[in-house]
Short mmCIF file of C-alpha atoms and ligand atoms in Angstrom, two decimals:
data_model
loop_
_atom_site.label_atom_id
_atom_site.label_comp_id
_atom_site.label_asym_id
_atom_site.label_seq_id
_atom_site.Cartn_x
_atom_site.Cartn_y
_atom_site.Cartn_z
CA MET A 27 8.75 3.16 -16.01
CA VAL A 28 8.72 6.82 -16.24
CA MET A 29 5.49 8.58 -15.01
CA ARG A 30 5.27 12.48 -16.23
CA ILE A 31 3.17 14.31 -14.08
CA GLN A 32 1.46 17.77 -14.83
CA PRO A 33 0.68 20.37 -12.46
CA SER A 34 -2.75 20.15 -11.07
CA ALA A 35 -5.32 22.89 -10.61
CA THR A 36 -8.07 20.44 -9.45
CA PHE A 37 -7.79 17.41 -7.12
CA SER A 38 -10.85 16.24 -5.27
CA GLY A 39 -13.14 13.32 -4.93
CA THR A 40 -13.81 10.14 -2.61
CA ALA A 41 -11.98 6.86 -2.87
CA VAL A 42 -11.05 3.79 -1.27
CA VAL A 43 -7.52 2.63 -0.83
CA PRO A 44 -6.05 -1.02 -1.11
CA GLY A 45 -6.31 -3.11 2.06
CA ASP A 46 -3.54 -2.51 4.77
CA LYS A 47 -0.33 -4.16 3.79
CA SER A 48 0.70 -4.80 7.36
CA VAL A 49 -2.71 -6.46 8.28
CA THR A 50 -2.99 -8.29 5.11
CA HIS A 51 0.41 -10.19 5.72
CA ARG A 52 -0.88 -10.98 9.07
CA CYS A 53 -4.06 -12.42 8.04
CA LEU A 54 -2.34 -14.62 5.34
CA LEU A 55 0.25 -15.87 7.73
CA PHE A 56 -1.88 -16.65 10.45
CA SER A 57 -4.65 -18.07 8.49
CA ALA A 58 -2.02 -20.42 7.09
CA ILE A 59 -1.20 -22.15 10.58
CA ALA A 60 -4.86 -21.45 11.74
CA GLU A 61 -7.31 -24.52 12.14
CA GLY A 62 -10.08 -24.28 9.50
CA THR A 63 -10.43 -21.86 6.47
CA SER A 64 -10.12 -18.31 6.60
CA GLU A 65 -11.69 -15.79 4.17
CA ILE A 66 -9.89 -12.56 3.83
CA HIS A 67 -11.93 -9.49 2.49
CA GLY A 68 -10.34 -6.56 1.28
CA GLY A 69 -6.71 -7.43 1.41
CA GLY A 70 -3.86 -5.47 -0.01
CA THR A 71 -3.46 -5.96 -3.72
CA GLY A 72 0.33 -4.98 -3.92
CA GLU A 73 3.51 -7.04 -4.96
CA ASP A 74 4.17 -7.21 -1.10
CA ASN A 75 1.28 -9.06 -0.17
CA ARG A 76 1.61 -11.42 -3.24
CA SER A 77 5.19 -12.19 -1.75
CA THR A 78 3.38 -13.59 1.35
CA LEU A 79 0.61 -15.11 -0.53
CA SER A 80 3.24 -17.24 -2.89
CA ALA A 81 5.34 -17.85 0.38
CA ILE A 82 2.69 -19.64 2.31
CA ARG A 83 1.88 -21.51 -0.86
CA SER A 84 5.25 -22.79 -0.91
CA LEU A 85 4.81 -24.27 2.59
CA GLY A 86 1.96 -26.34 1.30
CA VAL A 87 -1.05 -24.05 2.11
CA GLU A 88 -3.77 -24.02 -0.26
CA ALA A 89 -5.01 -20.47 -1.12
CA SER A 90 -7.56 -19.27 -3.75
CA GLU A 91 -8.85 -15.86 -4.79
CA GLU A 92 -12.06 -14.84 -6.09
CA GLY A 93 -13.73 -11.51 -6.49
CA GLY A 94 -11.16 -9.76 -3.91
CA VAL A 95 -11.69 -12.26 -1.39
CA ILE A 96 -8.90 -14.73 -0.43
CA ARG A 97 -9.49 -18.15 1.05
CA VAL A 98 -6.82 -19.73 2.79
CA VAL A 99 -7.08 -23.51 3.83
CA GLY A 100 -5.35 -23.68 7.34
CA ARG A 101 -2.77 -26.49 8.03
CA GLY A 102 -2.96 -25.91 11.73
CA LEU A 103 0.32 -24.91 13.83
CA ARG A 104 2.26 -27.98 12.83
CA GLY A 105 1.17 -28.76 9.29
CA LEU A 106 3.23 -26.69 7.30
CA VAL A 107 5.92 -28.39 5.00
CA ALA A 108 9.27 -27.54 4.26
CA PRO A 109 9.52 -25.66 0.71
CA GLN A 110 11.27 -27.12 -2.14
CA GLU A 111 13.10 -23.79 -2.92
CA PRO A 112 14.09 -20.71 -1.05
CA ILE A 113 11.24 -18.74 -0.41
CA ASP A 114 11.33 -15.52 -2.33
CA CYS A 115 10.08 -12.47 -0.35
CA GLY A 116 10.25 -9.71 -2.99
CA ASN A 117 10.67 -6.39 -1.71
CA SER A 118 8.90 -7.16 1.67
CA GLY A 119 10.75 -6.98 4.65
CA THR A 120 7.52 -7.63 6.73
CA THR A 121 7.27 -11.23 4.77
CA ALA A 122 10.89 -11.93 5.69
CA ARG A 123 10.94 -10.79 9.40
CA LEU A 124 7.49 -12.33 10.20
CA MET A 125 8.03 -15.74 8.29
CA VAL A 126 11.27 -16.31 9.94
CA GLY A 127 9.68 -16.33 13.33
CA MET A 128 7.19 -18.70 12.20
CA LEU A 129 9.68 -21.13 10.44
CA ALA A 130 11.95 -20.99 13.31
CA GLY A 131 9.19 -21.72 15.74
CA ALA A 132 7.72 -24.50 13.51
CA GLY A 133 11.09 -25.99 12.85
CA ILE A 134 10.72 -25.86 8.99
CA PRO A 135 14.18 -25.85 7.51
CA SER A 136 14.33 -23.01 4.76
CA THR A 137 15.90 -20.31 3.08
CA LEU A 138 14.53 -16.73 2.50
CA ILE A 139 15.56 -14.50 -0.13
CA GLY A 140 14.77 -11.05 -1.36
CA ASP A 141 15.11 -8.60 -4.29
CA GLU A 142 17.84 -5.81 -4.49
CA SER A 143 16.44 -3.55 -1.82
CA LEU A 144 15.38 -6.25 0.74
CA SER A 145 18.78 -8.16 0.22
CA GLY A 146 20.30 -5.11 1.61
CA ARG A 147 18.23 -4.44 4.57
CA PRO A 148 19.38 -5.56 8.00
CA MET A 149 18.23 -9.01 9.37
CA ALA A 150 20.31 -9.42 12.64
CA ARG A 151 17.47 -7.61 14.20
CA VAL A 152 15.46 -10.82 13.67
CA ALA A 153 18.10 -13.31 13.68
CA ASP A 154 19.86 -12.31 16.91
CA PRO A 155 16.90 -12.51 19.31
CA LEU A 156 15.73 -15.85 17.61
CA LYS A 157 19.44 -17.14 18.19
CA GLU A 158 19.01 -15.78 21.99
CA LEU A 159 16.00 -18.23 22.21
CA GLY A 160 17.82 -21.03 20.97
CA TYR A 161 16.87 -21.18 17.24
CA GLU A 162 19.39 -21.62 14.45
CA VAL A 163 18.74 -18.62 12.16
CA GLU A 164 21.63 -17.54 9.85
CA THR A 165 22.10 -14.25 8.24
CA THR A 166 24.58 -13.84 5.18
CA GLY A 167 27.54 -11.75 5.12
CA ALA A 168 29.33 -9.15 7.21
CA ARG A 169 26.06 -6.79 6.97
CA ARG A 170 23.91 -9.39 8.39
CA THR A 171 21.29 -9.52 5.43
CA MET A 172 19.62 -12.04 3.31
CA PRO A 173 19.72 -14.91 2.32
CA LEU A 174 18.39 -15.91 5.98
CA HIS A 175 18.70 -19.67 6.69
CA VAL A 176 16.60 -21.46 9.28
CA ARG A 177 17.69 -24.95 10.22
CA ALA A 178 15.07 -27.12 12.01
CA THR A 179 16.00 -27.80 15.60
CA ALA A 180 13.53 -29.32 18.12
CA ASP A 181 14.42 -28.76 21.80
CA THR A 182 11.52 -28.96 24.53
CA GLU A 183 13.54 -27.52 27.27
CA ARG A 184 13.89 -24.42 24.89
CA ASP A 185 10.16 -24.11 24.29
CA ALA A 186 9.42 -24.60 27.78
CA ARG A 187 11.33 -21.43 28.96
CA PRO A 188 9.50 -18.33 29.42
CA VAL A 189 10.68 -15.57 27.26
CA ARG A 190 11.05 -12.02 28.19
CA ALA A 191 12.44 -9.98 25.28
CA VAL A 192 13.56 -6.44 25.62
CA LEU A 193 13.66 -4.78 22.28
CA LYS A 194 16.27 -1.98 21.37
CA LEU A 195 13.86 -0.79 18.80
CA ALA A 196 10.13 -0.27 18.63
CA SER A 197 9.53 -2.40 15.57
CA ALA A 198 6.40 -4.45 14.70
CA GLN A 199 8.23 -6.70 12.77
CA VAL A 200 10.63 -7.79 15.16
CA LYS A 201 7.97 -8.02 17.87
CA SER A 202 5.70 -10.15 15.59
CA CYS A 203 8.64 -12.25 14.66
CA ILE A 204 8.96 -13.17 18.20
CA MET A 205 5.57 -13.58 18.87
CA LEU A 206 5.14 -15.98 16.02
CA SER A 207 7.95 -18.24 17.42
CA GLY A 208 6.28 -18.01 20.83
CA LEU A 209 3.21 -19.69 19.26
CA TYR A 210 5.03 -22.98 19.07
CA ARG A 211 6.45 -22.53 22.75
CA SER A 212 4.73 -24.03 26.14
CA ALA A 213 5.68 -21.06 28.18
CA VAL A 214 4.53 -17.50 28.18
CA THR A 215 6.21 -15.16 25.64
CA GLN A 216 6.77 -11.35 26.90
CA ILE A 217 7.88 -8.54 24.84
CA ILE A 218 8.96 -5.08 25.92
CA GLU A 219 9.32 -2.27 23.67
CA PRO A 220 10.92 1.32 24.06
CA ALA A 221 7.79 2.72 22.36
CA ALA A 222 4.56 1.41 21.09
CA SER A 223 4.69 -0.10 17.51
CA ARG A 224 1.88 -1.12 15.23
CA ASP A 225 -0.12 -3.95 17.10
CA HIS A 226 -1.94 -5.70 14.42
CA THR A 227 -0.37 -9.20 15.23
CA GLU A 228 -1.88 -8.53 18.78
CA ARG A 229 -5.25 -7.75 17.59
CA LEU A 230 -5.66 -10.55 14.75
CA LEU A 231 -4.10 -13.30 17.07
CA ARG A 232 -6.81 -12.26 19.83
CA ALA A 233 -9.36 -12.09 17.18
CA MET A 234 -8.24 -15.84 16.16
CA GLY A 235 -8.67 -17.07 19.75
CA ALA A 236 -5.25 -16.57 21.10
CA ARG A 237 -4.62 -15.12 24.66
CA VAL A 238 -2.72 -11.88 24.09
CA GLU A 239 -2.38 -8.88 26.62
CA SER A 240 -1.02 -5.62 25.81
CA SER A 241 -0.17 -2.57 28.21
CA ALA A 242 -2.48 0.56 27.51
CA HIS A 243 0.24 2.04 25.37
CA TYR A 244 -1.23 0.25 22.26
CA LEU A 245 -4.58 2.06 22.76
CA ASP A 246 -3.14 5.35 23.67
CA PRO A 247 0.60 5.46 22.31
CA VAL A 248 0.82 9.29 22.51
CA GLY A 249 -0.86 9.72 26.12
CA MET A 250 1.03 6.84 27.54
CA ALA A 251 4.47 7.78 26.15
CA SER A 252 5.72 9.43 29.30
CA ALA A 253 4.40 6.59 31.63
CA ASP A 254 6.89 4.77 33.90
CA GLU A 255 6.50 1.38 32.50
CA LEU A 256 7.16 0.67 28.80
CA PRO A 257 4.98 -0.64 26.28
CA HIS A 258 4.40 -4.54 26.85
CA THR A 259 2.77 -7.48 25.44
CA THR A 260 2.14 -10.92 26.68
CA LEU A 261 1.28 -14.26 24.51
CA HIS A 262 0.08 -16.91 26.74
CA PRO A 263 0.85 -20.48 25.75
CA GLY A 264 -1.36 -23.23 24.32
CA SER A 265 -3.22 -21.03 21.74
CA THR A 266 -4.70 -22.78 18.92
CA LEU A 267 -5.65 -20.20 16.13
CA ARG A 268 -9.14 -20.33 14.63
CA GLY A 269 -9.59 -19.34 10.98
CA GLY A 270 -12.58 -17.00 10.05
CA ARG A 271 -13.73 -14.02 8.16
CA PHE A 272 -11.11 -11.41 8.30
CA GLU A 273 -11.82 -7.82 6.80
CA VAL A 274 -8.91 -5.82 6.12
CA PRO A 275 -9.15 -1.88 6.77
CA GLY A 276 -7.97 0.32 4.06
CA ASP A 277 -4.39 1.18 4.28
CA ILE A 278 -3.93 4.48 5.89
CA SER A 279 -0.33 4.59 4.62
CA SER A 280 -1.79 4.47 1.09
CA ALA A 281 -4.45 6.94 1.98
CA ALA A 282 -1.64 9.48 3.13
CA PHE A 283 -0.77 10.26 -0.62
CA LEU A 284 -4.19 11.13 -1.22
CA LEU A 285 -4.48 12.90 1.62
CA VAL A 286 -1.33 15.02 1.49
CA ALA A 287 -2.34 15.67 -2.30
CA GLY A 288 -5.54 17.12 -1.09
CA LEU A 289 -3.98 19.33 1.46
CA LEU A 290 -1.40 20.72 -1.31
CA VAL A 291 -3.50 21.28 -4.29
CA GLY A 292 -7.19 19.83 -3.35
CA GLN A 293 -10.58 21.09 -3.00
CA GLY A 294 -11.51 18.37 -0.74
CA VAL A 295 -10.39 14.83 -0.53
CA GLU A 296 -12.19 11.92 1.20
CA VAL A 297 -10.86 8.37 1.74
CA ARG A 298 -13.26 5.76 2.99
CA ASN A 299 -12.99 2.87 5.13
CA VAL A 300 -9.27 3.51 6.15
CA GLY A 301 -7.73 1.90 9.17
CA ILE A 302 -7.26 4.43 12.31
CA ASN A 303 -5.68 1.68 14.78
CA PRO A 304 -4.12 4.38 17.09
CA THR A 305 -0.56 2.89 16.30
CA ARG A 306 -0.83 3.85 12.73
CA THR A 307 -2.51 7.38 13.19
CA GLY A 308 0.53 9.81 13.84
CA ILE A 309 -0.01 11.21 10.58
CA LEU A 310 -3.39 12.65 11.46
CA ASP A 311 -1.95 14.28 14.53
CA VAL A 312 0.83 15.97 12.32
CA PHE A 313 -1.72 17.21 9.82
CA ARG A 314 -3.83 18.95 12.71
CA ARG A 315 -0.53 20.33 14.17
CA MET A 316 0.40 21.80 10.62
CA GLY A 317 -2.89 23.35 10.55
CA ALA A 318 -4.86 21.02 8.48
CA ASN A 319 -8.67 20.21 8.89
CA VAL A 320 -9.25 16.51 9.33
CA THR A 321 -12.61 15.08 9.83
CA LEU A 322 -13.15 11.40 10.73
CA ALA A 323 -16.84 9.72 10.01
CA ASN A 324 -18.50 6.55 10.32
CA ARG A 325 -16.21 5.02 12.60
CA ARG A 326 -16.64 1.21 13.19
CA VAL A 327 -14.39 -1.89 14.33
CA LEU A 328 -13.62 -4.72 11.83
CA SER A 329 -13.70 -8.59 12.50
CA THR A 330 -9.47 -8.46 12.61
CA GLY A 331 -9.85 -6.12 15.64
CA GLU A 332 -9.14 -2.89 13.76
CA PRO A 333 -10.93 0.27 13.82
CA VAL A 334 -11.73 2.18 10.49
CA ALA A 335 -13.31 5.40 9.62
CA ASP A 336 -13.63 7.67 6.61
CA ILE A 337 -11.35 10.39 6.56
CA SER A 338 -11.54 13.96 4.85
CA VAL A 339 -9.20 16.72 4.48
CA ALA A 340 -9.96 20.18 3.68
CA PRO A 341 -6.73 22.50 2.52
CA GLY A 342 -5.56 25.25 4.86
CA VAL A 343 -2.66 27.39 5.44
CA LEU A 344 0.18 24.90 6.64
CA SER A 345 2.83 25.57 9.11
CA GLY A 346 6.17 23.50 9.88
CA THR A 347 6.42 21.04 13.08
CA VAL A 348 8.66 18.85 14.78
CA ILE A 349 8.14 15.00 14.49
CA GLY A 350 9.90 12.91 16.97
CA GLY A 351 10.23 10.52 20.00
CA ALA A 352 7.46 7.98 20.62
CA GLU A 353 5.39 9.53 17.60
CA ILE A 354 8.06 8.16 15.19
CA PRO A 355 6.72 4.52 15.17
CA LEU A 356 3.10 5.69 14.66
CA LEU A 357 3.85 7.41 11.32
CA ILE A 358 7.28 5.73 10.23
CA ASP A 359 6.20 5.01 6.65
CA GLU A 360 4.28 8.51 6.13
CA ILE A 361 7.43 10.56 6.68
CA PRO A 362 8.40 10.99 3.21
CA VAL A 363 5.21 12.13 2.11
CA LEU A 364 4.97 14.44 5.35
CA ALA A 365 8.06 16.13 4.41
CA VAL A 366 6.69 17.05 1.05
CA LEU A 367 3.69 18.46 2.91
CA GLY A 368 6.29 20.42 5.31
CA ALA A 369 8.16 21.48 2.01
CA ALA A 370 4.91 23.28 0.71
CA GLY A 371 4.32 24.99 4.01
CA ARG A 372 5.88 27.83 6.04
CA GLY A 373 8.54 27.48 8.72
CA GLU A 374 10.74 24.97 10.03
CA PHE A 375 10.07 21.16 9.45
CA VAL A 376 12.22 18.75 11.63
CA VAL A 377 11.90 14.96 11.85
CA ARG A 378 14.27 13.60 14.53
CA ASP A 379 14.85 10.03 16.30
CA ALA A 380 14.21 8.46 12.89
CA GLU A 381 17.38 6.61 12.26
CA GLU A 382 14.98 3.81 11.05
CA LEU A 383 14.27 5.68 7.86
CA ARG A 384 17.98 4.62 6.91
CA VAL A 385 17.08 0.94 6.69
CA LYS A 386 13.76 0.88 4.78
CA GLU A 387 13.04 0.00 1.14
CA SER A 388 15.64 2.90 0.52
CA ASP A 389 17.76 5.11 2.78
CA ARG A 390 14.58 7.46 3.38
CA VAL A 391 16.52 10.09 4.77
CA ALA A 392 18.62 10.38 1.50
CA THR A 393 15.93 9.56 -0.81
CA THR A 394 13.28 11.95 1.08
CA ALA A 395 16.08 14.67 0.68
CA ALA A 396 16.51 14.06 -2.86
CA ILE A 397 12.86 14.98 -3.52
CA LEU A 398 12.99 17.97 -1.31
CA ARG A 399 16.28 19.31 -3.22
CA ALA A 400 14.42 18.76 -6.39
CA MET A 401 11.84 21.21 -5.15
CA GLY A 402 14.24 23.53 -4.30
CA VAL A 403 14.34 23.10 -0.48
CA GLN A 404 17.63 23.56 1.26
CA VAL A 405 17.40 20.53 3.56
CA GLU A 406 19.83 19.45 6.20
CA GLU A 407 20.13 15.77 6.53
CA ARG A 408 21.05 14.18 9.79
CA PRO A 409 21.78 10.84 11.05
CA ASP A 410 18.29 10.55 12.45
CA GLY A 411 16.29 12.83 10.38
CA LEU A 412 15.84 16.09 8.42
CA ALA A 413 15.64 19.64 8.93
CA PHE A 414 14.42 22.33 6.63
CA GLU A 415 12.42 25.33 5.90
CA GLY A 416 9.26 25.21 3.82
CA LEU A 417 9.14 26.92 0.59
CA GLY A 418 5.82 28.53 1.81
CA GLY A 419 4.05 30.66 -0.93
CA ALA A 420 7.04 30.57 -3.35
CA GLY A 421 6.23 27.19 -4.77
CA TRP A 422 8.64 24.88 -6.89
CA ASP A 423 9.36 24.28 -10.56
CA GLY A 424 9.06 21.06 -12.44
CA PHE A 425 11.70 18.35 -11.51
CA GLU A 426 12.98 14.99 -12.24
CA VAL A 427 13.64 12.41 -9.53
CA ASP A 428 14.11 8.70 -9.23
CA ALA A 429 11.92 6.15 -6.83
CA PHE A 430 15.22 4.56 -5.67
CA LEU A 431 13.18 1.26 -5.78
CA ASP A 432 10.93 2.26 -3.11
CA HIS A 433 7.33 2.49 -3.44
CA ARG A 434 6.65 5.37 -1.04
CA ILE A 435 9.59 7.43 -2.40
CA GLY A 436 7.75 7.12 -5.61
CA MET A 437 4.44 8.07 -4.59
CA ALA A 438 5.73 10.85 -2.37
CA ALA A 439 7.59 12.50 -5.47
CA ALA A 440 4.40 12.23 -7.50
CA VAL A 441 2.25 14.10 -5.04
CA ALA A 442 5.18 16.73 -4.74
CA ALA A 443 4.82 16.97 -8.63
CA LEU A 444 1.19 17.96 -8.46
CA GLY A 445 2.21 20.97 -6.83
CA ALA A 446 4.84 22.18 -9.18
CA ARG A 447 4.68 24.98 -11.74
CA SER A 448 5.74 22.69 -14.77
CA GLU A 449 5.84 19.11 -15.65
CA CYS A 450 7.67 16.72 -13.37
CA ARG A 451 9.22 13.18 -14.19
CA LEU A 452 9.45 10.13 -12.18
CA THR A 453 11.65 7.33 -13.19
CA GLY A 454 11.44 4.08 -11.63
CA ALA A 455 7.84 4.38 -11.02
CA SER A 456 7.15 0.87 -11.25
CA ALA A 457 7.98 0.42 -7.70
CA ILE A 458 4.71 1.95 -6.94
CA ALA A 459 3.10 -1.34 -7.38
CA VAL A 460 4.68 -2.74 -4.32
CA SER A 461 1.86 -1.26 -2.13
CA TYR A 462 -0.28 0.68 -4.55
CA PRO A 463 -0.96 -0.84 -8.01
CA ASP A 464 -3.76 1.38 -8.77
CA PHE A 465 -2.16 4.83 -7.51
CA ALA A 466 -1.76 6.52 -10.88
CA GLU A 467 -5.27 5.58 -11.54
CA THR A 468 -6.85 6.93 -8.55
CA MET A 469 -4.77 10.06 -8.77
CA ARG A 470 -6.28 10.59 -12.35
CA ARG A 471 -9.83 9.98 -11.25
CA PHE A 472 -9.05 12.74 -8.73
CA GLY A 473 -8.04 15.02 -11.44
CA ALA A 474 -4.24 14.71 -11.65
CA ALA A 475 -2.56 14.21 -15.31
CA ILE A 476 -0.38 11.57 -15.00
CA ASP A 477 1.16 9.68 -18.21
CA GLU A 478 3.00 6.43 -17.51
CA ASP A 479 5.43 4.82 -20.07
CA GLU A 480 7.40 2.00 -20.09
CA ALA A 481 10.57 3.66 -21.16
C1 S3P B 17 5.53 -3.19 9.61
C2 S3P B 17 6.21 -2.32 10.53
C3 S3P B 17 7.24 -1.17 10.30
C4 S3P B 17 6.84 -0.72 9.11
C5 S3P B 17 6.87 -1.49 7.69
C6 S3P B 17 5.57 -2.54 8.09
C7 S3P B 17 4.85 -4.45 9.80
O1 S3P B 17 8.40 -1.76 10.19
O2 S3P B 17 7.72 0.22 8.50
O3 S3P B 17 6.16 -0.93 6.50
O4 S3P B 17 3.92 -4.46 9.09
O5 S3P B 17 5.09 -4.79 10.76
P1 S3P B 17 9.31 -1.91 11.47
O6 S3P B 17 8.56 -2.84 12.36
O7 S3P B 17 10.86 -2.73 10.98
O8 S3P B 17 9.54 -0.54 12.23
#
């Protein structure tokens, strides 16, 4: 699909965004192995979450949808059935990496496959720790990618050994994978990360009745970044998960596009009911450092243990900043659109310590650099990030760029297009539906002129 975007003179309004993709995946997966029926309210509507929904169905789980509520009939920890076919995770890395931990723990023989983008992404990061714990999980090919194969192994000795996993990467997907396998063990599972990654798994497991303890890093990742001890999480054995009514916050990673558009060309943008979990709000700190005016109102905590608020931004003069270190996991998915904001600002904008960007839905160092170059920015690509001088008042001309099979690259480019002097074209725009199917519609409501055609 091609999106044609005209320069925008006005962009303002109030919106809600789709339910948080990460929290929705977890609600679906954990409800599937809980006791009793769960109701998931405000879940994400994108293709990635649909991949998890169809994955749990293929494991014998009954799930229905009505009026934006997903009802999942839990089968209990031991109630999943082996799938008839390979489980198709589509574009969703979280589906693949969390499912493999659950399937290994539950001893369900299975094969996981994905689309072209997911099939190129590294899976050794989950297969290796699982193998070390004694599960039989195989990746494919020299690059250790999908298909992923799980062979069923019952091993009571393995399951009775306490686990202390020290992760090389701050990754919520790897952490959650190991925790899910831990639900099936009879000893404690401890996970230590080099920096705090998003803690949605921990919060939801707690809300469902599991005993999970987390160090203070997950409540104050920035403040605790220089503490002597590393972020750690402990899952105690013997937990049965209870189904319930789970409310999903709006996805700050989707809100990011509206907020940046608001800062670039807007007259005031508000996104309501957005998740403000401290392991996700790095973007708001960066906005403030760049000189933006950010307001949070109506704070409350949902039944998933997730805090939410209404977020407003008002445009101001933007300057560059340096993003790196323990801040990276707190805004990893927002870096492409933050770079677009940096390109519009004055002064140097640097991203470092973000080599993980290279293995997202696309190589986001290269694809973000492609957007910036299309805008006329002279960008230096580095192994772990980017560095460039913002265009400041000089502005940029219309451009054409591709989404590179990556929803967030597509949306970051569309936001950049709003600020151009002439029409822009975005090819491969259908990727956007992975997380935000109503993106173009919402942007139009705010005043953007966007046409889509199937060509
Ligand atoms: C996610 C964790 C992050 C993030 C991804 C979703 C999750 O990945 O980039 O979009 O839901 O756990 P990593 O855990 O690999 O950093």
